[in-house]
CSV table of C-alpha atoms in Angstrom, one decimal:
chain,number,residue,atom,x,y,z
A,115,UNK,CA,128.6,-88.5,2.3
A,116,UNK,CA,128.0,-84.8,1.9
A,117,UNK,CA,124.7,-83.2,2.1
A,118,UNK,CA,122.6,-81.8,-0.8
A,119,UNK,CA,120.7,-78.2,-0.4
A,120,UNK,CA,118.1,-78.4,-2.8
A,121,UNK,CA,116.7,-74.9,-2.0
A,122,UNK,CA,118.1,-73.4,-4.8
A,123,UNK,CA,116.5,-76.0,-7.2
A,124,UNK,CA,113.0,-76.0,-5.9
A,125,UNK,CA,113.0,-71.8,-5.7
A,126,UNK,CA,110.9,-70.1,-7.6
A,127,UNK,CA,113.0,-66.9,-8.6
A,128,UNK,CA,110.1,-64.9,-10.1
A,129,UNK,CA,108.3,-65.1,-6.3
A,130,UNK,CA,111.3,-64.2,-4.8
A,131,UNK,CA,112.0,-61.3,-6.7
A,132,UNK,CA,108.5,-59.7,-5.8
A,133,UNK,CA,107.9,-61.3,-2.6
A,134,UNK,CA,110.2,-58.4,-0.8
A,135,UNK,CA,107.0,-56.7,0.5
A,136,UNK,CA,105.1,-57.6,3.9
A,137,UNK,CA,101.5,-57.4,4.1
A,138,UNK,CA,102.3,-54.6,6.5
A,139,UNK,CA,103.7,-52.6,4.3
A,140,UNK,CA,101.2,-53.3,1.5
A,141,UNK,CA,98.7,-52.2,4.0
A,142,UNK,CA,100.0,-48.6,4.4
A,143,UNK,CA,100.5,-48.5,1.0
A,144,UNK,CA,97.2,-49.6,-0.6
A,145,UNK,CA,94.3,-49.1,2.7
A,146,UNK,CA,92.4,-46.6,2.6
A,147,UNK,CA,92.8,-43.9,5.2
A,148,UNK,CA,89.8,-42.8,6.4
A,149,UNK,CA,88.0,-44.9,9.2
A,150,UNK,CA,85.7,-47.3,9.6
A,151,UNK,CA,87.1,-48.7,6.0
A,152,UNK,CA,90.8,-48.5,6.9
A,153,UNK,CA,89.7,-51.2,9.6
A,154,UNK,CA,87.8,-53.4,8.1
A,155,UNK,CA,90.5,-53.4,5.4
A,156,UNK,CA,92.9,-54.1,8.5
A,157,UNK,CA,90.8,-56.6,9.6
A,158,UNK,CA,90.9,-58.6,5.7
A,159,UNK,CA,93.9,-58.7,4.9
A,160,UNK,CA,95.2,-59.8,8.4
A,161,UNK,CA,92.8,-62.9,8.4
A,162,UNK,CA,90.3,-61.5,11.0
A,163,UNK,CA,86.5,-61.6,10.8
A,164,UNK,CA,85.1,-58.5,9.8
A,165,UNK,CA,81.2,-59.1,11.1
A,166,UNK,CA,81.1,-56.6,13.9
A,167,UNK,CA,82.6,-53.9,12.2
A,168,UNK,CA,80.6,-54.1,9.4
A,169,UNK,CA,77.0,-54.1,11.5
A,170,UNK,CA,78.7,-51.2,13.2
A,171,UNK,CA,79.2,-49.2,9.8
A,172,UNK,CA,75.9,-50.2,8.2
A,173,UNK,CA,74.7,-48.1,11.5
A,174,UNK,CA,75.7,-44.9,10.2
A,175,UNK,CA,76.8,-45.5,6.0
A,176,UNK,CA,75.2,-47.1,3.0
A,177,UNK,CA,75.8,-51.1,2.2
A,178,UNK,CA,77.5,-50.2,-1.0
A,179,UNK,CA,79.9,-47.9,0.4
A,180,UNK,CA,80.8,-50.7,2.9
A,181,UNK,CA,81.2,-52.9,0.4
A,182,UNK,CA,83.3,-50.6,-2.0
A,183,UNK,CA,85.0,-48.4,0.6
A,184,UNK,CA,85.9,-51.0,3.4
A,185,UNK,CA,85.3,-54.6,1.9
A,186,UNK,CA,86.5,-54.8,-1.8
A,187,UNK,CA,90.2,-53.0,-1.2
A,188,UNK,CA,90.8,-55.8,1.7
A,189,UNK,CA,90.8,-58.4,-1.2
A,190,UNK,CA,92.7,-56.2,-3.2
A,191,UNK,CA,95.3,-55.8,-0.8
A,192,UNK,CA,94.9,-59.9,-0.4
A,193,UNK,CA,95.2,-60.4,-4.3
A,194,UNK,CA,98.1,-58.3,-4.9
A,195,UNK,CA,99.4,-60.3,-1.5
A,196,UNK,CA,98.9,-63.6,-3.9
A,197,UNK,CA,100.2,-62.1,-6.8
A,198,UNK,CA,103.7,-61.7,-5.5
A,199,UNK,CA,103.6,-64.8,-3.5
A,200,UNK,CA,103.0,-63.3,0.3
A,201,UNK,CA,100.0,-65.2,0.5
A,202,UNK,CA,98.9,-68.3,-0.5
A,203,UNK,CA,95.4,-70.3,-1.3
A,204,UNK,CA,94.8,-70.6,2.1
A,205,UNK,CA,94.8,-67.2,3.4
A,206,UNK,CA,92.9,-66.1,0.5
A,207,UNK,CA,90.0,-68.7,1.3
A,208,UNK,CA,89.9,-67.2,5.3
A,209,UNK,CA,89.9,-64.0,4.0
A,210,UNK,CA,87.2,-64.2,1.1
A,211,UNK,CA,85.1,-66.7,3.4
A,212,UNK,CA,85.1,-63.3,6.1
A,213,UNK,CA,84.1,-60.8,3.2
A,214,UNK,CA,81.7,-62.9,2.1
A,215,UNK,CA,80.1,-62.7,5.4
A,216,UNK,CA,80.4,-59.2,5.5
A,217,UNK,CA,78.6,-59.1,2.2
A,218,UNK,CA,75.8,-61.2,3.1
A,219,UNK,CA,75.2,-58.3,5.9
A,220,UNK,CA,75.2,-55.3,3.4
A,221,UNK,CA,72.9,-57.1,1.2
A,222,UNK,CA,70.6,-58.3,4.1
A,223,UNK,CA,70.6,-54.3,4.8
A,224,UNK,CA,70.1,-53.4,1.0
A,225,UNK,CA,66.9,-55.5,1.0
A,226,UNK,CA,65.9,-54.1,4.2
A,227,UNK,CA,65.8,-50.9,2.7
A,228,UNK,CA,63.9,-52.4,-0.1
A,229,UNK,CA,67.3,-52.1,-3.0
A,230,UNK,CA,68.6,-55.1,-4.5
A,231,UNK,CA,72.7,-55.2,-5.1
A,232,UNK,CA,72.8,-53.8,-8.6
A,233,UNK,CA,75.5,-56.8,-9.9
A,234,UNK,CA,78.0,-55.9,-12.7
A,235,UNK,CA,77.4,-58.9,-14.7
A,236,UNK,CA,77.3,-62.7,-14.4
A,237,UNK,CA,79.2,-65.0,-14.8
A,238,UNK,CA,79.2,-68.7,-14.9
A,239,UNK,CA,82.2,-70.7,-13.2
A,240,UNK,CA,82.4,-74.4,-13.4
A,241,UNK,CA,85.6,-77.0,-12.8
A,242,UNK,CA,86.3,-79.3,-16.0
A,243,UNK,CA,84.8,-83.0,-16.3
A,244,UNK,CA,86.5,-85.2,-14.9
A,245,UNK,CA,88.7,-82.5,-12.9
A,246,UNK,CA,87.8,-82.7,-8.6
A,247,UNK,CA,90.0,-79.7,-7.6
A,248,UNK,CA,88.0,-76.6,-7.0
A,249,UNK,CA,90.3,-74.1,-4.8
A,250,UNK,CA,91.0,-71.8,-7.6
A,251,UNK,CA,87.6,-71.8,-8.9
A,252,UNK,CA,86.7,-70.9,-5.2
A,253,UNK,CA,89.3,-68.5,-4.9
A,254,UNK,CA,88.4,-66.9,-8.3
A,255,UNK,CA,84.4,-67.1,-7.4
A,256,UNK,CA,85.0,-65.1,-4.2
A,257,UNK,CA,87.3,-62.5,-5.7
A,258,UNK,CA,84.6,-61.7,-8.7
A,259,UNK,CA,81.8,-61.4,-5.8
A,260,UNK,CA,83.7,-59.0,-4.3
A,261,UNK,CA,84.2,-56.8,-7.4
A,262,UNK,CA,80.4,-56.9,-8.0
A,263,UNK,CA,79.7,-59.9,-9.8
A,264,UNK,CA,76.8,-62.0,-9.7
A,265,UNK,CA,78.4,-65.9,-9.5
A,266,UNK,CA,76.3,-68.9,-11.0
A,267,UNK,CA,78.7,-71.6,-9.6
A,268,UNK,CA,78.3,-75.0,-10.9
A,269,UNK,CA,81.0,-76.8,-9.0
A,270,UNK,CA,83.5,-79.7,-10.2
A,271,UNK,CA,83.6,-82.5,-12.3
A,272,UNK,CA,80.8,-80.8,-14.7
A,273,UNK,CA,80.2,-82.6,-18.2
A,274,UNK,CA,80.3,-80.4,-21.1
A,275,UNK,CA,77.0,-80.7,-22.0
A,276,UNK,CA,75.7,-78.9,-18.8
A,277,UNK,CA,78.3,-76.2,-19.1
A,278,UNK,CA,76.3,-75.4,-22.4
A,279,UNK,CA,72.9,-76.0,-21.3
A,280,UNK,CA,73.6,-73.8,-18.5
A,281,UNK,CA,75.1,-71.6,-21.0
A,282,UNK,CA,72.3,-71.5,-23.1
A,283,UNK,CA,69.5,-71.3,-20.1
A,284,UNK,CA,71.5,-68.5,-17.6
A,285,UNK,CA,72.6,-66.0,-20.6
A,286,UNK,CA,76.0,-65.0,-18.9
A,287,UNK,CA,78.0,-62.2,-19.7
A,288,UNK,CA,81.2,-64.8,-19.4
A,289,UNK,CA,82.1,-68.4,-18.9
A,290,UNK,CA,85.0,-69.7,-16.8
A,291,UNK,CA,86.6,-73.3,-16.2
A,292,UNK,CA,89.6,-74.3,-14.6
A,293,UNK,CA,91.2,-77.5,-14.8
A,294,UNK,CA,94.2,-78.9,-12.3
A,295,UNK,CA,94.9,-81.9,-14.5
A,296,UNK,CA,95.6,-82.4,-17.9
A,297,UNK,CA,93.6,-85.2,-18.5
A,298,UNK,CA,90.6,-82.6,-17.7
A,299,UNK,CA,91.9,-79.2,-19.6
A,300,UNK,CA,90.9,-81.2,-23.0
A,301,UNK,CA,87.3,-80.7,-21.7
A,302,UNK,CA,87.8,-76.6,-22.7
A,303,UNK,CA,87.8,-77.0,-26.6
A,304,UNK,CA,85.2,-79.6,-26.4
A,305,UNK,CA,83.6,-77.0,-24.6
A,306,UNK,CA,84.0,-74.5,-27.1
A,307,UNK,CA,83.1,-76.3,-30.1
A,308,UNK,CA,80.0,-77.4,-28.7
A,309,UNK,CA,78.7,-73.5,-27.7
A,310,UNK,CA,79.7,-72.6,-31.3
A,311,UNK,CA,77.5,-75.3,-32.5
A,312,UNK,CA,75.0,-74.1,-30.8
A,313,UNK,CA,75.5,-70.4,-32.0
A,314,UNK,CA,76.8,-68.9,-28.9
A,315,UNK,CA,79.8,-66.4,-28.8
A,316,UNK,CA,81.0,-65.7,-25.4
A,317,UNK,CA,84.2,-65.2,-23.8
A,318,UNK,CA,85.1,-68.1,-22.0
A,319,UNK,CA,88.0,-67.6,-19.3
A,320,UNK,CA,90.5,-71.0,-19.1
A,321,UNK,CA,92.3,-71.3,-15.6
A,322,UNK,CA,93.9,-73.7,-13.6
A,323,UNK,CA,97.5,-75.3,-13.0
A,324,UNK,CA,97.1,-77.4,-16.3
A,325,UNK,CA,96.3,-75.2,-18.8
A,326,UNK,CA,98.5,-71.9,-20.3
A,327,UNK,CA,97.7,-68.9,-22.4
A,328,UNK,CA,99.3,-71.0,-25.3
A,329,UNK,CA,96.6,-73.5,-25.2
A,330,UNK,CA,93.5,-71.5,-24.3
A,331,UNK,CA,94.1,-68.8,-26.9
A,332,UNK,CA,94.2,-72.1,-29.3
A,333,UNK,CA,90.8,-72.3,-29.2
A,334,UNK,CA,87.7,-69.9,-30.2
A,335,UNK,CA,86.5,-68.2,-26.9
A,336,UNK,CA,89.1,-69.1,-24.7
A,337,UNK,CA,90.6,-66.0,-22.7
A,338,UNK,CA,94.0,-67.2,-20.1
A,339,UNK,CA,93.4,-66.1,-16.7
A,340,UNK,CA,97.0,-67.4,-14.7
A,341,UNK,CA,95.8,-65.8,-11.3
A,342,UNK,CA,92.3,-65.4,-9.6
A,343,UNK,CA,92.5,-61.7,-9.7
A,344,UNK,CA,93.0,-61.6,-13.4
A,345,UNK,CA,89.1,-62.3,-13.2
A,346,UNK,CA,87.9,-59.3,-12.5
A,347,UNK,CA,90.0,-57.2,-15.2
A,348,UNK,CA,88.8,-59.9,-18.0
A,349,UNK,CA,85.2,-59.5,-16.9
A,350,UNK,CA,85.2,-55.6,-17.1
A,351,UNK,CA,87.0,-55.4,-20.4
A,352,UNK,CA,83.7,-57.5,-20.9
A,353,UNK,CA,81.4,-55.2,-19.6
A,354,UNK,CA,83.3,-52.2,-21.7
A,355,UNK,CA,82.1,-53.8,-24.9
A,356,UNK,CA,85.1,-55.7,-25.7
A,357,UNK,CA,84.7,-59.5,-26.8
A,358,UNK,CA,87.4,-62.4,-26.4
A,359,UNK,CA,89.2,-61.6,-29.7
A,360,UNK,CA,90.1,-57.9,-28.7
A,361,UNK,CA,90.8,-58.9,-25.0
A,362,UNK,CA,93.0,-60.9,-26.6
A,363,UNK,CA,94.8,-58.5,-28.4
A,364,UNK,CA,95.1,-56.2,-25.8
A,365,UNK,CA,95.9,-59.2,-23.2
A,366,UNK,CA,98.7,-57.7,-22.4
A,367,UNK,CA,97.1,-53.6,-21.2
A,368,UNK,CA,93.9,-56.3,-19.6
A,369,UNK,CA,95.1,-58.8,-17.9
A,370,UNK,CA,97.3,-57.8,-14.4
A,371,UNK,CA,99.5,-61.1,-14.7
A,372,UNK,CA,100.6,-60.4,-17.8
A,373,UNK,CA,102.6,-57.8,-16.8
């Protein structure tokens, strides 16, 4: 009996055509050059901890330009990594679990010096009810911390009802949920319709390996986010002014996976 090669059948041709980079190369591209941020960019986006070079920069620079010369372009690097299939949930977890650490420092220093992290905006993340899996959520939570973002996390399995009390008591600038399973993704319009019962326009941010931009766009609020880094570009077209009906007509300038 002859063999079968199935690895032609389970390929995923639009990760192979992008994944011809090495996070080497994406490195020299995309690091800054000047020192002590080109290393604790090195250190991110190669998976190391990033704890002692921080504590030495916050000797002789600002928190905030740790954070946004040194920390922040490391998880770039790491999402762009994700985007085109380098890396993989798993690297992006050890890598946003050692920037959060090295976060934690500059806003231990910031309060030091008496200043509290100015955050862009909030935002409220929760995993659909009924729905357990909360890696992307995670993933996307850590990625929007990094760009700034203050992060109200509510966990998994949330019922729709405390997605819009906490709505209604928190005031975020924007909502997310994600849902794995597509049992769960029927929790988003529920979600919907209950906040505009109550009043409430918001942009609402639908993510996970069950849902598509078909079916959160089929909804009122409902913005497609089909990578964790598309976070952060929804939530400043929020902070520009725009609301979910113009993002979504401009999806495709907003939103990097689009593209």
């Amino acid at each position: 009996m002859s063999s079968v090669s199935y690895d032609n059948i389970f390929k995923r041709y639009d990760i192979v055509s992008e994944k011809e980079v090495t996070p080497e190369e994406l490195f020299e591209q995309m690091a800054p050059e000047e020192e002590p941020w080109k290393t604790i960019t090195q250190k991110l986006v190669f998976l190391e901890e990033v704890v002692d070079e921080v504590e030495a920069a916050l000797e002789n620079y600002d928190p905030e330009d740790v954070i946004n010369k040194g920390l922040i372009p490391g998880m770039d690097i790491n999402g762009e990594l994700y985007s085109r299939g380098v890396y993989y949930l798993p690297q992006l977890i050890i890598a946003g679990d050692a920037m959060g650490r090295g976060i934690e420092l500059c806003e231990e220093a910031m309060r030091e010096a008496g200043h509290e992290r100015q955050a862009k905006g909030k935002v409220l993340m929760h995993v659909a009810e009924g729905d357990p899996h909360d890696i992307g959520k995670d993933i996307a939570a850590a990625m929007l911390k990094a760009q700034g973002y203050e992060v109200i996390d509510m966990g998994r399995d949330v019922p729709v009802e405390d997605v819009v009390d906490a709505v209604k008591e928190k005031n975020p600038d924007v909502l997310t949920g994600t849902a794995l399973m597509t049992t769960t993704q029927t929790a988003f319009p529920r979600v919907a319709k209950r906040l505009e019962e109550e009043g409430i326009d918001i942009t609402f941010i639908g993510a996970g390996g069950a849902v598509n931009q078909s079916y959160v766009h089929s909804f009122p609020m409902g913005v497609f986010a089909d990578d964790a880094s598309d976070g952060p570009s929804i939530c400043e077209a929020v902070r520009e002014g725009k609301d979910w009906r113009q993002i979504r007509e401009e999806y495709d300038e907003i939103v990097p996976s689009s593209a």
